[in-house]
mmCIF file of C-alpha atoms in Angstrom:
data_model
loop_
_atom_site.group_PDB
_atom_site.id
_atom_site.type_symbol
_atom_site.label_atom_id
_atom_site.label_comp_id
_atom_site.label_asym_id
_atom_site.label_seq_id
_atom_site.Cartn_x
_atom_site.Cartn_y
_atom_site.Cartn_z
ATOM 1 C CA MET A 1 -0.003 -0.114 -0.260
ATOM 2 C CA ASN A 2 2.219 3.073 -1.000
ATOM 3 C CA THR A 3 -0.706 5.827 0.073
ATOM 4 C CA ASN A 4 0.954 9.305 0.481
ATOM 5 C CA LEU A 5 1.203 10.122 4.181
ATOM 6 C CA ASN A 6 -0.377 13.458 4.132
ATOM 7 C CA GLN A 7 -3.657 11.922 2.394
ATOM 8 C CA VAL A 8 -3.295 9.214 5.351
ATOM 9 C CA ALA A 9 -3.531 12.438 7.677
ATOM 10 C CA THR A 10 -6.342 13.864 5.608
ATOM 11 C CA ILE A 11 -8.424 10.692 5.701
ATOM 12 C CA VAL A 12 -7.698 9.846 9.487
ATOM 13 C CA SER A 13 -8.837 13.444 10.489
ATOM 14 C CA LYS A 14 -12.340 12.928 8.180
ATOM 15 C CA GLN A 15 -12.722 9.633 9.618
ATOM 16 C CA PHE A 16 -13.152 10.866 13.349
ATOM 17 C CA ASN A 17 -14.868 13.946 14.155
ATOM 18 C CA PRO A 18 -16.194 13.534 17.650
ATOM 19 C CA PRO A 19 -18.678 15.882 19.098
ATOM 20 C CA ARG A 20 -17.406 18.478 21.744
ATOM 21 C CA SER A 21 -18.965 16.302 24.469
ATOM 22 C CA HIS A 22 -17.158 13.188 23.393
ATOM 23 C CA ILE A 23 -14.182 12.944 25.879
ATOM 24 C CA VAL A 24 -11.245 11.038 24.178
ATOM 25 C CA THR A 25 -9.780 7.865 26.261
ATOM 26 C CA GLY A 26 -7.051 5.445 25.460
ATOM 27 C CA PHE A 27 -10.019 2.940 25.191
ATOM 28 C CA ASP A 28 -11.616 4.844 22.388
ATOM 29 C CA LEU A 29 -9.213 5.214 19.754
ATOM 30 C CA PRO A 30 -6.217 4.146 18.078
ATOM 31 C CA LEU A 31 -3.038 5.893 19.091
ATOM 32 C CA ARG A 32 -2.433 7.822 15.699
ATOM 33 C CA GLN A 33 -6.123 8.946 16.057
ATOM 34 C CA ILE A 34 -5.516 10.165 19.806
ATOM 35 C CA LEU A 35 -2.257 12.004 19.215
ATOM 36 C CA TYR A 36 -3.820 13.719 15.990
ATOM 37 C CA LEU A 37 -6.563 15.135 17.724
ATOM 38 C CA PRO A 38 -5.069 17.528 20.307
ATOM 39 C CA HIS A 39 -1.605 17.430 19.128
ATOM 40 C CA ARG A 40 -1.731 18.482 15.270
ATOM 41 C CA ARG A 41 1.750 19.913 15.401
ATOM 42 C CA LEU A 42 3.147 16.668 16.931
ATOM 43 C CA TYR A 43 1.521 14.538 14.138
ATOM 44 C CA ASP A 44 2.724 16.455 11.623
ATOM 45 C CA GLY A 45 6.007 16.702 12.457
ATOM 46 C CA VAL A 46 6.005 12.833 12.808
ATOM 47 C CA VAL A 47 4.329 12.441 9.651
ATOM 48 C CA GLU A 48 7.107 14.513 7.884
ATOM 49 C CA VAL A 49 10.125 13.220 9.875
ATOM 50 C CA SER A 50 8.683 9.697 8.844
ATOM 51 C CA THR A 51 8.564 10.973 5.218
ATOM 52 C CA ASN A 52 11.914 12.188 5.323
ATOM 53 C CA TYR A 53 13.577 9.396 6.984
ATOM 54 C CA LYS A 54 11.685 6.689 5.464
ATOM 55 C CA THR A 55 10.790 5.002 8.425
ATOM 56 C CA ASN A 56 7.783 3.239 10.115
ATOM 57 C CA TYR A 57 5.454 5.979 11.498
ATOM 58 C CA ASP A 58 5.320 4.037 14.974
ATOM 59 C CA MET A 59 8.565 4.018 15.370
ATOM 60 C CA THR A 60 9.017 8.214 14.531
ATOM 61 C CA LEU A 61 6.393 8.524 17.052
ATOM 62 C CA LEU A 62 8.277 6.873 20.084
ATOM 63 C CA VAL A 63 11.132 8.630 19.340
ATOM 64 C CA ALA A 64 9.133 12.105 18.736
ATOM 65 C CA LEU A 65 7.624 11.297 22.193
ATOM 66 C CA ALA A 66 10.867 10.239 23.864
ATOM 67 C CA PHE A 67 12.236 13.773 22.530
ATOM 68 C CA VAL A 68 9.368 15.572 24.042
ATOM 69 C CA ALA A 69 9.739 13.820 27.446
ATOM 70 C CA ILE A 70 13.169 14.921 27.835
ATOM 71 C CA CYS A 71 12.378 18.711 26.759
ATOM 72 C CA CYS A 72 9.888 18.431 29.593
ATOM 73 C CA GLN A 73 12.380 17.117 32.264
ATOM 74 C CA GLY A 74 13.276 20.202 33.976
ATOM 75 C CA MET A 75 9.706 22.083 33.380
ATOM 76 C CA VAL A 76 6.961 19.324 34.702
ATOM 77 C CA LYS A 77 7.000 17.216 37.758
ATOM 78 C CA VAL A 78 4.346 14.005 38.482
ATOM 79 C CA GLU A 79 2.856 13.969 41.898
ATOM 80 C CA LYS A 80 2.879 10.702 43.161
ATOM 81 C CA PRO A 81 -0.429 9.364 44.631
ATOM 82 C CA ARG A 82 1.650 8.582 47.846
ATOM 83 C CA GLY A 83 3.014 11.716 47.935
ATOM 84 C CA GLY A 84 6.161 13.157 46.345
ATOM 85 C CA ALA A 85 7.040 14.367 42.998
ATOM 86 C CA SER A 86 9.156 13.320 39.915
ATOM 87 C CA PRO A 87 10.416 14.398 36.928
ATOM 88 C CA VAL A 88 8.658 13.459 33.962
ATOM 89 C CA SER A 89 10.571 10.465 32.475
ATOM 90 C CA LEU A 90 9.384 8.019 29.586
ATOM 91 C CA MET A 91 11.318 4.633 29.285
ATOM 92 C CA ILE A 92 11.132 3.459 25.375
ATOM 93 C CA LEU A 93 12.358 0.288 23.547
ATOM 94 C CA ILE A 94 12.233 -0.217 20.024
ATOM 95 C CA LEU A 95 12.933 -3.425 18.514
ATOM 96 C CA ALA A 96 12.993 -3.376 14.919
ATOM 97 C CA ASP A 97 14.735 -5.098 12.502
ATOM 98 C CA SER A 98 18.198 -4.397 11.052
ATOM 99 C CA GLY A 99 17.892 -1.378 8.261
ATOM 100 C CA THR A 100 14.680 0.098 9.803
ATOM 101 C CA ARG A 101 16.852 3.572 10.189
ATOM 102 C CA LYS A 102 16.675 3.120 14.120
ATOM 103 C CA SER A 103 20.098 4.962 14.506
ATOM 104 C CA ALA A 104 19.384 7.526 11.721
ATOM 105 C CA LEU A 105 16.263 8.694 13.160
ATOM 106 C CA VAL A 106 17.549 8.907 16.779
ATOM 107 C CA LYS A 107 20.584 10.682 15.639
ATOM 108 C CA ALA A 108 18.763 13.217 13.721
ATOM 109 C CA LEU A 109 15.992 13.633 16.597
ATOM 110 C CA PHE A 110 18.501 13.319 19.190
ATOM 111 C CA LYS A 111 20.847 15.724 17.842
ATOM 112 C CA VAL A 112 19.686 18.857 19.752
ATOM 113 C CA VAL A 113 19.607 16.912 22.752
ATOM 114 C CA LYS A 114 23.084 15.689 22.775
ATOM 115 C CA GLY A 115 24.158 19.185 21.605
ATOM 116 C CA VAL A 116 22.583 20.833 24.766
ATOM 117 C CA GLN A 117 23.845 17.917 26.780
ATOM 118 C CA ARG A 118 27.472 18.550 25.611
ATOM 119 C CA ASP A 119 27.162 22.023 26.282
ATOM 120 C CA LEU A 120 25.558 21.769 29.763
ATOM 121 C CA LEU A 121 28.540 18.849 30.651
ATOM 122 C CA ASP A 122 31.349 21.579 29.715
ATOM 123 C CA GLU A 123 29.719 24.133 32.369
ATOM 124 C CA PHE A 124 29.357 21.426 34.644
ATOM 125 C CA GLU A 125 33.113 20.715 34.455
ATOM 126 C CA ASP A 126 33.877 24.465 35.054
ATOM 127 C CA ALA A 127 31.503 24.322 37.936
ATOM 128 C CA ASN A 128 32.515 21.072 39.561
ATOM 129 C CA ARG A 129 36.220 22.548 39.231
ATOM 130 C CA ASN A 130 35.177 25.448 41.135
ATOM 131 C CA TYR A 131 33.293 23.695 43.568
ATOM 132 C CA THR A 132 36.282 21.690 44.235
ATOM 133 C CA ARG A 133 38.453 24.583 44.832
ATOM 134 C CA LYS A 134 35.839 26.318 47.211
ATOM 135 C CA HIS A 135 34.919 23.023 49.062
ATOM 136 C CA GLU A 136 38.957 22.439 49.758
ATOM 137 C CA ALA A 137 38.829 26.003 51.146
ATOM 138 C CA TRP A 138 36.048 25.215 53.176
ATOM 139 C CA LYS A 139 37.398 21.665 54.969
ATOM 140 C CA GLU A 140 40.288 23.333 55.959
ATOM 141 C CA ILE A 141 38.802 26.770 57.354
ATOM 142 C CA GLY A 142 36.535 24.199 59.218
ATOM 143 C CA LYS A 143 39.645 22.158 60.645
ATOM 144 C CA ALA A 144 41.051 25.607 61.969
ATOM 145 C CA LEU A 145 37.990 26.446 63.495
ATOM 146 C CA LYS A 146 37.587 22.927 65.181
ATOM 147 C CA ALA A 147 41.372 23.306 66.200
ATOM 148 C CA LYS A 148 40.934 26.592 68.068
ATOM 149 C CA LEU A 149 37.792 25.301 69.506
ATOM 150 C CA ARG A 150 39.782 21.938 70.974
ATOM 151 C CA LYS A 151 42.159 24.621 72.021
ATOM 152 C CA GLY A 152 39.587 26.575 73.819
ATOM 153 C CA VAL A 153 38.071 23.532 75.731
ATOM 154 C CA ILE A 154 41.757 22.093 76.779
ATOM 155 C CA GLN A 155 42.644 26.001 78.261
ATOM 156 C CA GLY A 156 39.287 26.487 79.632
ATOM 157 C CA ASN A 157 38.487 29.386 77.773
ATOM 158 C CA ASP A 158 35.370 30.713 76.466
ATOM 159 C CA ILE A 159 34.233 28.759 73.104
ATOM 160 C CA ASN A 160 30.650 30.322 72.333
ATOM 161 C CA ASP A 161 32.081 32.869 69.771
ATOM 162 C CA ILE A 162 33.749 29.912 68.260
ATOM 163 C CA GLU A 163 31.167 27.622 68.366
ATOM 164 C CA ILE A 164 28.909 30.308 66.454
ATOM 165 C CA GLU A 165 31.285 30.825 63.895
ATOM 166 C CA LEU A 166 31.710 27.139 63.445
ATOM 167 C CA GLU A 167 27.830 26.795 63.209
ATOM 168 C CA ALA A 168 27.899 29.481 60.777
ATOM 169 C CA HIS A 169 30.654 27.685 58.938
ATOM 170 C CA LEU A 170 29.054 24.450 58.614
ATOM 171 C CA ALA A 171 25.948 25.832 57.077
ATOM 172 C CA ASN A 172 27.735 27.544 54.576
ATOM 173 C CA GLU A 173 28.996 24.503 52.701
ATOM 174 C CA PRO A 174 29.531 25.013 49.025
ATOM 175 C CA ASP A 175 26.886 23.278 47.204
ATOM 176 C CA LYS A 176 28.020 20.584 44.885
ATOM 177 C CA PRO A 177 26.889 21.055 40.896
ATOM 178 C CA LEU A 178 24.499 18.594 39.519
ATOM 179 C CA LYS A 179 26.104 16.793 36.499
ATOM 180 C CA PRO A 180 23.412 16.997 33.346
ATOM 181 C CA LYS A 181 22.684 13.681 32.186
ATOM 182 C CA PHE A 182 19.453 12.989 29.731
ATOM 183 C CA LEU A 183 20.442 10.380 27.671
ATOM 184 C CA TYR A 184 21.289 7.255 29.671
ATOM 185 C CA GLU A 185 21.782 4.542 26.829
ATOM 186 C CA VAL A 186 21.191 4.114 23.405
ATOM 187 C CA ILE A 187 21.219 0.491 22.085
ATOM 188 C CA THR A 188 20.830 -0.113 18.733
#
């Protein structure tokens, strides 16, 4: 069946035109129609990438959804029913025969994400070097304050000022930067 994908999109949009009162759930429609209705840009983008890279629509859709989930990681948190929140995560496994253009598709769609991750890793390396210097200085100051406190205790001096200074110092430990990591493993 060599039907143009644009024609398929037109056919799908004409076949399903629900009344306004109809609530679309995952049980009512096939996946393509669910994604087509509220997210026309996503659907059009998937169709275009699928056409340009000559890949299966469903595989392209899964890779696109993974891309969208990664882009939303820092913007959206999911509240868990039993309390707490976690970032949006989407684990996707694509099993397909050799020659289905999995690698080309992932490489094309994740080129931007990998570039951003590379830039953020460079920033992280600078921040981590800075943190290491600050943390070493912080530890040495802590050691000196503890030695001063120990000496005051041994000599029987008033140590209230030293305790306050040590407490303030311990509260100002430098924050360790977080290493950015969006993609953990790509197996093709």
